[in-house]
Short mmCIF file of C-alpha atoms and ligand atoms in Angstrom, two decimals:
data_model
loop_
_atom_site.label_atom_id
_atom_site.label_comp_id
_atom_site.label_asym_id
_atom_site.label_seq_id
_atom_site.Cartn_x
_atom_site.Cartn_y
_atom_site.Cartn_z
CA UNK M 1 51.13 35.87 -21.14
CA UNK M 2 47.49 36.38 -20.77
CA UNK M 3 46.43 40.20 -21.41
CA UNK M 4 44.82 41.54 -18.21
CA UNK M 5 40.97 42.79 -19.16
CA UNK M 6 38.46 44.55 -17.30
CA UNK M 7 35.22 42.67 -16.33
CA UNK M 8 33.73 43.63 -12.76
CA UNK M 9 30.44 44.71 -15.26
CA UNK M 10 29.69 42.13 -17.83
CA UNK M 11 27.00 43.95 -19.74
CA UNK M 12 24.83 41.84 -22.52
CA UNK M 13 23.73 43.22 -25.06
CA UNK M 14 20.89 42.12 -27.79
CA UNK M 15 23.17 42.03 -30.71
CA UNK M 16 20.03 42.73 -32.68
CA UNK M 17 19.48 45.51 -31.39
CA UNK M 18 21.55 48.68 -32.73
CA UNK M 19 20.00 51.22 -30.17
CA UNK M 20 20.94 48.72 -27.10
CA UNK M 21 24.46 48.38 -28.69
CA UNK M 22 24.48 52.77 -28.52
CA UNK M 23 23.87 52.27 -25.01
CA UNK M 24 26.13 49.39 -24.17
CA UNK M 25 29.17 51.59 -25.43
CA UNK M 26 28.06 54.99 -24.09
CA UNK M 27 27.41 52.85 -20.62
CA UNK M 28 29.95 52.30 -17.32
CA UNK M 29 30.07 48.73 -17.58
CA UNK M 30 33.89 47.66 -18.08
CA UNK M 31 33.08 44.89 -20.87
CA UNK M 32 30.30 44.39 -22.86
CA UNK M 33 29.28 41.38 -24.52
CA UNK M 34 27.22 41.80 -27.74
CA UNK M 35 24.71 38.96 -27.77
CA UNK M 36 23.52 36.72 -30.82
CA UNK M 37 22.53 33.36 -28.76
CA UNK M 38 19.44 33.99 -26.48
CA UNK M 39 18.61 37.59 -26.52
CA UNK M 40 18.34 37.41 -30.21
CA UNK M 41 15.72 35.35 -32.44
CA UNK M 42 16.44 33.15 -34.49
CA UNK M 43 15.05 34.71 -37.26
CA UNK M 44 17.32 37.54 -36.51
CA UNK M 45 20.74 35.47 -35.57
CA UNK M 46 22.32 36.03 -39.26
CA UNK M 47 21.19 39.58 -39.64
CA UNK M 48 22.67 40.54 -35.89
CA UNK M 49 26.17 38.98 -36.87
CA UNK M 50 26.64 42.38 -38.97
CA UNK M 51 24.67 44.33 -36.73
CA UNK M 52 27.20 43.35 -34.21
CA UNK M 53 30.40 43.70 -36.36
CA UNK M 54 29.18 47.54 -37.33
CA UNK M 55 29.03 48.39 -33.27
CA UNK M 56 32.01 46.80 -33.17
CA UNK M 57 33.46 48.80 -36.00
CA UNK M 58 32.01 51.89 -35.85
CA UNK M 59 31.03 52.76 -31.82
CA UNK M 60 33.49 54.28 -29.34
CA UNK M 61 34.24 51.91 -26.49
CA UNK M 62 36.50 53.38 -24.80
CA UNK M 63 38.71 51.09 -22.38
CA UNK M 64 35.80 48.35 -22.42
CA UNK M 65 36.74 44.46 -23.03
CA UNK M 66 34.99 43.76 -25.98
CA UNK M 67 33.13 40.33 -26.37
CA UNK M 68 30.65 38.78 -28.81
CA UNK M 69 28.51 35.82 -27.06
CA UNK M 70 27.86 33.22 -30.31
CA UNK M 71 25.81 30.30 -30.59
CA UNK M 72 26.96 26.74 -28.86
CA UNK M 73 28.82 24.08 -31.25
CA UNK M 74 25.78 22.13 -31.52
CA UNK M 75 23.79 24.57 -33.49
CA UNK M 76 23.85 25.07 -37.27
CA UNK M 77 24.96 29.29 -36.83
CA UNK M 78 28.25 28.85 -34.44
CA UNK M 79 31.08 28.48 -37.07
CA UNK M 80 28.84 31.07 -39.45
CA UNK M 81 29.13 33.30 -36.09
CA UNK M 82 32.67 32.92 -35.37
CA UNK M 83 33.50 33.78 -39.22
CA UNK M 84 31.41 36.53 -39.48
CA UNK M 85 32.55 38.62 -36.61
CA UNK M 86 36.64 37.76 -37.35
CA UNK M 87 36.14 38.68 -40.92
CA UNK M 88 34.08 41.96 -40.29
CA UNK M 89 35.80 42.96 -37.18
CA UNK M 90 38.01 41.08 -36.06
CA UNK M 91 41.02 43.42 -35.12
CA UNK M 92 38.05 45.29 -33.11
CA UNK M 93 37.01 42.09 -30.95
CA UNK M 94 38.97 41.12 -27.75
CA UNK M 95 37.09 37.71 -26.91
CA UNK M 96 34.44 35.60 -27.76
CA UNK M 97 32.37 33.81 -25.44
CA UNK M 98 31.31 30.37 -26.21
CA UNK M 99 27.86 29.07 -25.08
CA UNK M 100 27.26 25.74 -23.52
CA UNK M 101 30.68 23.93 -23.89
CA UNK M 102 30.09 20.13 -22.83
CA UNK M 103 33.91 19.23 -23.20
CA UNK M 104 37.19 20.18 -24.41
CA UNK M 105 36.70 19.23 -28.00
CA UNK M 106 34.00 21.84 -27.77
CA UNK M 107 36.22 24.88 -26.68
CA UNK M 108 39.23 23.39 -29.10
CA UNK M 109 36.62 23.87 -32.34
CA UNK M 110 36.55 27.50 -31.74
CA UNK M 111 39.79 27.87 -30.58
CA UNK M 112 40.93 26.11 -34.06
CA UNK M 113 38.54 28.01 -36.27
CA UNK M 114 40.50 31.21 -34.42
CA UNK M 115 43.99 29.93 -35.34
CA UNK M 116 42.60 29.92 -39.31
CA UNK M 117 40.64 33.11 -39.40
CA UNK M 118 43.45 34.99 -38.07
CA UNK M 119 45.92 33.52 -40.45
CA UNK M 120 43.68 34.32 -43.37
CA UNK M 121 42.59 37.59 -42.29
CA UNK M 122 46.09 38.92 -40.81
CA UNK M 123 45.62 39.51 -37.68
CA UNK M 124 48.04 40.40 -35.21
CA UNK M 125 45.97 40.44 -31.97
CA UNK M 126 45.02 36.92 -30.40
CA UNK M 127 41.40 36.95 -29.78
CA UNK M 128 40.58 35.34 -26.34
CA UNK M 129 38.16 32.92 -25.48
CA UNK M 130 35.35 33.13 -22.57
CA UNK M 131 33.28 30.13 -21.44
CA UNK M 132 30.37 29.67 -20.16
CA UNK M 133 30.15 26.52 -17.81
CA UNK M 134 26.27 26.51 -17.99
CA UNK M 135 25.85 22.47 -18.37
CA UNK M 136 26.20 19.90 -16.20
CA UNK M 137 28.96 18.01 -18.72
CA UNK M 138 30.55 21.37 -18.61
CA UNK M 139 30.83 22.03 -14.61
CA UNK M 140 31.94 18.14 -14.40
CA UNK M 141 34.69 18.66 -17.20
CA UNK M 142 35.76 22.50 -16.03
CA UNK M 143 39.21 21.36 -15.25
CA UNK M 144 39.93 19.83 -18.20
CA UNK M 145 38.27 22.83 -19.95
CA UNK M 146 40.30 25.67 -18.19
CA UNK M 147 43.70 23.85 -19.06
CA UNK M 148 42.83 23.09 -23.07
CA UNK M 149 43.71 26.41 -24.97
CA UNK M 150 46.08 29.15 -24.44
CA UNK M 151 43.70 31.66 -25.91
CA UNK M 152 40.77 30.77 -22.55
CA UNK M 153 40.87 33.79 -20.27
CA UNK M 154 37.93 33.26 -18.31
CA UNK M 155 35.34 31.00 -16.79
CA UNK M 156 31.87 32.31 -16.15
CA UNK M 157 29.10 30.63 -14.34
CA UNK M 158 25.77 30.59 -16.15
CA UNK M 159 23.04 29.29 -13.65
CA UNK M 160 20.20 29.81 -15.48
CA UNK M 161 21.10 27.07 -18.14
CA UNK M 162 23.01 25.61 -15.60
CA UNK M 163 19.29 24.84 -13.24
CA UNK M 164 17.77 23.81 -16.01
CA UNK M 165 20.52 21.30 -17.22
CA UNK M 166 20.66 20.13 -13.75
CA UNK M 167 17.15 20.11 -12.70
CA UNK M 168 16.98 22.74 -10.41
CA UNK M 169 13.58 23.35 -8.91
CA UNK M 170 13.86 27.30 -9.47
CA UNK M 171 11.61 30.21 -10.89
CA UNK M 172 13.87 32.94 -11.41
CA UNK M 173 17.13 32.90 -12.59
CA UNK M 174 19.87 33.79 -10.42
CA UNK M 175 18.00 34.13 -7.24
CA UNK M 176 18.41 31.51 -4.40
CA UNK M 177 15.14 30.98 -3.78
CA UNK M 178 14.41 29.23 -0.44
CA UNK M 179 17.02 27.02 -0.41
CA UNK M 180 18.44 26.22 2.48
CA UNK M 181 22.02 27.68 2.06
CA UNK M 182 23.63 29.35 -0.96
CA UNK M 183 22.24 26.89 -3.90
CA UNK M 184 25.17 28.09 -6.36
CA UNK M 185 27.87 27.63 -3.55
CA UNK M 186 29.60 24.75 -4.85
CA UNK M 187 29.49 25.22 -8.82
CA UNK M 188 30.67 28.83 -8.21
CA UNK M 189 33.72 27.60 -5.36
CA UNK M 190 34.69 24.56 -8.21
CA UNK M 191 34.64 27.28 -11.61
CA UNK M 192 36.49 29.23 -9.48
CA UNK M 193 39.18 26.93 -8.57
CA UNK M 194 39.30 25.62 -11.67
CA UNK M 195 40.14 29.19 -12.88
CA UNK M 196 42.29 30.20 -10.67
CA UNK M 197 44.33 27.29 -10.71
CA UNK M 198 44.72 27.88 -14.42
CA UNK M 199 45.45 31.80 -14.21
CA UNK M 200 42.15 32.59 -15.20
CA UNK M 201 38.98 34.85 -14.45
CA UNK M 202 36.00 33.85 -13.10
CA UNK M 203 32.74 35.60 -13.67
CA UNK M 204 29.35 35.40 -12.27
CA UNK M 205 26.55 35.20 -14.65
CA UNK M 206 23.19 36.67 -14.75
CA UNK M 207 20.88 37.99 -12.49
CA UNK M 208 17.06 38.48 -14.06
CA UNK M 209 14.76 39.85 -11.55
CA UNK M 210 16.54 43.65 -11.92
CA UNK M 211 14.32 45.58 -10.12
CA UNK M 212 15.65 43.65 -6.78
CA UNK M 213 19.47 45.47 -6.05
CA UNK M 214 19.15 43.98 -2.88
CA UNK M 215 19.05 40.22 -4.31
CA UNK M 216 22.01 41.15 -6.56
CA UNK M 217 24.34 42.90 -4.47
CA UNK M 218 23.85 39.65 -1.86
CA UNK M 219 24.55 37.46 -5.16
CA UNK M 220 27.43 39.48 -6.34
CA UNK M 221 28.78 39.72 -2.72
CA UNK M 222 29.10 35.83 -2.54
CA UNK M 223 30.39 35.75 -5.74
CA UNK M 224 33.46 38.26 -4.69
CA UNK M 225 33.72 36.41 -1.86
CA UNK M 226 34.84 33.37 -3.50
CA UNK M 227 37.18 34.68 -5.89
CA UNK M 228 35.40 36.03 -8.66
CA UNK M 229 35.95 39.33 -10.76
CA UNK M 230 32.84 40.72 -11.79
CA UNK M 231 29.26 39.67 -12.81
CA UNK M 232 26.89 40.27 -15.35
CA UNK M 233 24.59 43.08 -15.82
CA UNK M 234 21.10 42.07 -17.94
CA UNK M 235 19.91 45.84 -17.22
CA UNK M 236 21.92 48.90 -16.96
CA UNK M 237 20.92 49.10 -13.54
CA UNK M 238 22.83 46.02 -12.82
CA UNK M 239 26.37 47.58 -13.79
CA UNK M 240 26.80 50.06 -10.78
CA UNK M 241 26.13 47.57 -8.15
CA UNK M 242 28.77 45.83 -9.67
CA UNK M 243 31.70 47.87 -10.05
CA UNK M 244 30.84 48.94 -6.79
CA UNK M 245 31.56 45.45 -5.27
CA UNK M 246 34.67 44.05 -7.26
CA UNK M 247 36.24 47.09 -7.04
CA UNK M 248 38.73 47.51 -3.65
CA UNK M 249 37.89 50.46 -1.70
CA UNK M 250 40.49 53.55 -1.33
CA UNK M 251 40.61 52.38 2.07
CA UNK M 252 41.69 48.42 1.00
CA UNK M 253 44.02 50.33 -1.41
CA UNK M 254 45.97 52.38 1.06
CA UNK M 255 46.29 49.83 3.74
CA UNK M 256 47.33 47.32 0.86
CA UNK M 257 50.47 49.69 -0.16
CA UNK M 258 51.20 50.45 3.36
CA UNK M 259 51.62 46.64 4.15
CA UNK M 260 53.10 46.41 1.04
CA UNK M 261 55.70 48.96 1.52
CA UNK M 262 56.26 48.08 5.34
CA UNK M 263 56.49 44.46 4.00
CA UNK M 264 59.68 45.41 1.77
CA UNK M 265 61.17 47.25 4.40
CA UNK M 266 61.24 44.47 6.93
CA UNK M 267 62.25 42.14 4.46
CA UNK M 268 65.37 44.28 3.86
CA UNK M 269 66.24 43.93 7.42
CA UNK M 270 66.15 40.39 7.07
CA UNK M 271 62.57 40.17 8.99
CA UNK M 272 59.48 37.42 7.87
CA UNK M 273 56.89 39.30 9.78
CA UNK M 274 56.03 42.51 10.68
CA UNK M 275 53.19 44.45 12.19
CA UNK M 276 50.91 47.01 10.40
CA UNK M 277 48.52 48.85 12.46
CA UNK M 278 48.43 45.51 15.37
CA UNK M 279 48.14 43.42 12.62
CA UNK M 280 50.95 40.62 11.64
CA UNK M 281 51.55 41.01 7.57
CA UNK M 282 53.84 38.04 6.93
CA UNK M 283 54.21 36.29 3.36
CA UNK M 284 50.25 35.07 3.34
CA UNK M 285 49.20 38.30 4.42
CA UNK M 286 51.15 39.84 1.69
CA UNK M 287 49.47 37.87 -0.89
CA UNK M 288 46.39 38.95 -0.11
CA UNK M 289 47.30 42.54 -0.37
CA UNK M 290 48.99 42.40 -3.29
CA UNK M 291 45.68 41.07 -4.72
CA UNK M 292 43.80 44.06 -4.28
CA UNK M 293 47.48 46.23 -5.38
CA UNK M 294 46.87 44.26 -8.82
CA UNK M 295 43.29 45.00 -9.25
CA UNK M 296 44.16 48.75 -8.25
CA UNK M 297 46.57 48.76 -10.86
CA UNK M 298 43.98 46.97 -13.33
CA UNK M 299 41.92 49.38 -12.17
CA UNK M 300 43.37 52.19 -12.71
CA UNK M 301 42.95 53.26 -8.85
N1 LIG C 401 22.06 46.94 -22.81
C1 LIG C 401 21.93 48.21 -23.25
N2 LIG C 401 20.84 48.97 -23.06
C2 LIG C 401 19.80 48.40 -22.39
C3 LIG C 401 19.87 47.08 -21.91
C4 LIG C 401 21.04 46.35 -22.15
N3 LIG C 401 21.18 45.08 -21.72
N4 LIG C 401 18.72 46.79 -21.29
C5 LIG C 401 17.95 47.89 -21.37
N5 LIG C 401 18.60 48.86 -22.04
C6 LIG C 401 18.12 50.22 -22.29
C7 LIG C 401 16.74 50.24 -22.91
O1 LIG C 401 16.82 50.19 -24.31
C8 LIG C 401 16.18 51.53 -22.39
O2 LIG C 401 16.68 52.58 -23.19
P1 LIG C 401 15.83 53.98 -23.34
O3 LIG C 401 15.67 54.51 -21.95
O4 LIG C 401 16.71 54.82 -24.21
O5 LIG C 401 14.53 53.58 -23.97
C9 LIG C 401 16.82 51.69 -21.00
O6 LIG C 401 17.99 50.87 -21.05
C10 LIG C 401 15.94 51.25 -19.88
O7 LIG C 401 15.44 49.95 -20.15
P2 LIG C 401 14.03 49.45 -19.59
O8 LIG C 401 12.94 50.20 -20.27
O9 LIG C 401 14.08 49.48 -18.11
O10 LIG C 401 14.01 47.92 -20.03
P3 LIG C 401 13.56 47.30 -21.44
O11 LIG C 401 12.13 46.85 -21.31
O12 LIG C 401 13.90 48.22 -22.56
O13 LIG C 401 14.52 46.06 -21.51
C11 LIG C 401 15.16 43.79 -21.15
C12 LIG C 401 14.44 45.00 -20.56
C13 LIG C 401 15.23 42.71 -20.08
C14 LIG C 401 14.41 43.29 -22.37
C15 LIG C 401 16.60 44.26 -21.54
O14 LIG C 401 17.20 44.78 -20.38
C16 LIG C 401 17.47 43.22 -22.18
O15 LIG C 401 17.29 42.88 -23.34
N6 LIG C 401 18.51 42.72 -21.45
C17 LIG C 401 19.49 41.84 -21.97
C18 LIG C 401 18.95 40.46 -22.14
C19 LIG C 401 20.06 39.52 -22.52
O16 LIG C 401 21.04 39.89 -23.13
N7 LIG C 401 19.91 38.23 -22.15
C20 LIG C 401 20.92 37.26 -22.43
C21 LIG C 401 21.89 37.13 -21.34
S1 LIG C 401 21.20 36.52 -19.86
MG1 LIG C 402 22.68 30.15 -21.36
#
């Protein structure tokens, strides 16, 4: 079984940075991913490994998911990333997030290295895997990708590698510019098929331009829309728009547990369809509701 995590706010973090990682734990963001790809130098990629694995260690982060983003496969620090953080903290790490997978091979290397590391280093949790589908090779192969390793837990969508890999005339990552309908429409509807279909999440990535709310609430709306759980923040500002969208209202709530409770009572009287405030709840209706009961519940609601 795949362990349920929070991720409505996906907050990145400079792993570089020790006073950004302060703030990353203190904030309301429900997982935090400490950087060491792009946010981070590569002068300082080695030196932010322990940086990363003290926060890890040492910080107080409460009920967050707790992710390190490392370096893709093609670069010379990934596997020095990936034994780094499972040897310094590894029993205080709930995922990793791989960068830039092409292919399945890519996603098996780390989920290999994993099955080693933990051996050596005893440990009894199963670290999870994110990935970021932020290449064209990686948004044509996301099927195969979703289905390749039991430790995968969720797909995010990275369009600002994912423009450039593609060619996408754009100036500002995230934003839709003047396109002519929603520009990440179908590579966020395939990720999240892909995910779904495999019992997955699926994620939004980032948004840069964070003094706009009102471009990132329409972004994060779509997202939601389709299926997906949460989005990144780049700026603290960024994680209370978020939880405010992929999280149900007390309204959705209620009227999900009174359909689902007037569901169970007609189906105890032998009935398929029943009526909830003049409006028909019948098996697809009830799906949908007990959607939003299991984010409640994940929730905490
Ligand atoms: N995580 C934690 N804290 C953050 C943060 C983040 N992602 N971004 C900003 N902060 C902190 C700042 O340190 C600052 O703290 P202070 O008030 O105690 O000084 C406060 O939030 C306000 O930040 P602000 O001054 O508005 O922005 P900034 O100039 O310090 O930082 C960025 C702007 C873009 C450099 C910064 O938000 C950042 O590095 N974001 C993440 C980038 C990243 O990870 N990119 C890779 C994924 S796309
Ligand atoms: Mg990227």
């Amino acid at each position: 079984m795949r362990p349920s995590r929070l991720r409505r706010s996906q907050l990145a973090v400079p792993g570089s940075s020790e006073k950004m990682l302060r703030k990353a734990a203190e904030s309301a963001a429900d997982h935090v991913f400490c950087d060491l790809e792009d946010a981070v130098a590569p002068i300082a990629k080695v030196g932010a490994r322990d940086t990363i694995a003290w926060a890890l260690n040492n910080l107080d982060w409460g009920k967050k998911t707790r992710c390190v983003r490392i370096n893709d496969v093609s670069t010379e620090w990934c596997h020095g990333d990936i034994i780094t953080l499972v040897e310094q903290a590894g029993a205080n790490l709930d995922t990793i997030m791989l960068t830039k997978p092409m292919c399945v091979a890519d996603v098996l290397f780390l989920d290999r290295m994993l099955n080693q590391l933990e051996r050596k280093h005893k440990l009894e949790r199963k670290i999870g895997i994110e990935v970021l589908i932020e290449e064209v090779q990686g948004l044509q192969n996301v099927e195969a990708i979703s289905t390749c390793s039991e430790r995968l837990e969720c797909l995010i969508f990275g369009m600002g590698d994912y423009a450039a890999s593609q060619g996408i005339d754009t100036r500002e990552i995230g934003s839709n510019g003047s396109y002519p309908g929603d520009i990440f429409h179908y590579a966020r509807f395939r990720i999240t098929m892909a995910a779904r279909s495999a019992g997955l999440d699926a994620v939004d990535g980032p948004f840069a331009n964070f003094k706009n709310e009102e471009g990132y609430v329409t972004e994060a709306t779509r997202a939601k829309s389709l299926g997906m759980v949460g989005k990144w923040a780049i700026h603290p500002s960024q994680i209370e728009p978020a939880l405010r969208i992929f999280t149900p209202s007390a309204r959705q709530v209620e009227r999900a547990r009174k359909m689902e409770a007037a569901y169970q009572e007609a189906e105890a009287q032998g009935l398929g369809a029943v009526q909830v405030d003049g409006v028909m709840v019948d098996v697809a209706v009830i799906r949908l509701a007990r959607n939003t009961i299991a984010q409640a519940d994940l929730y905490g609601l």
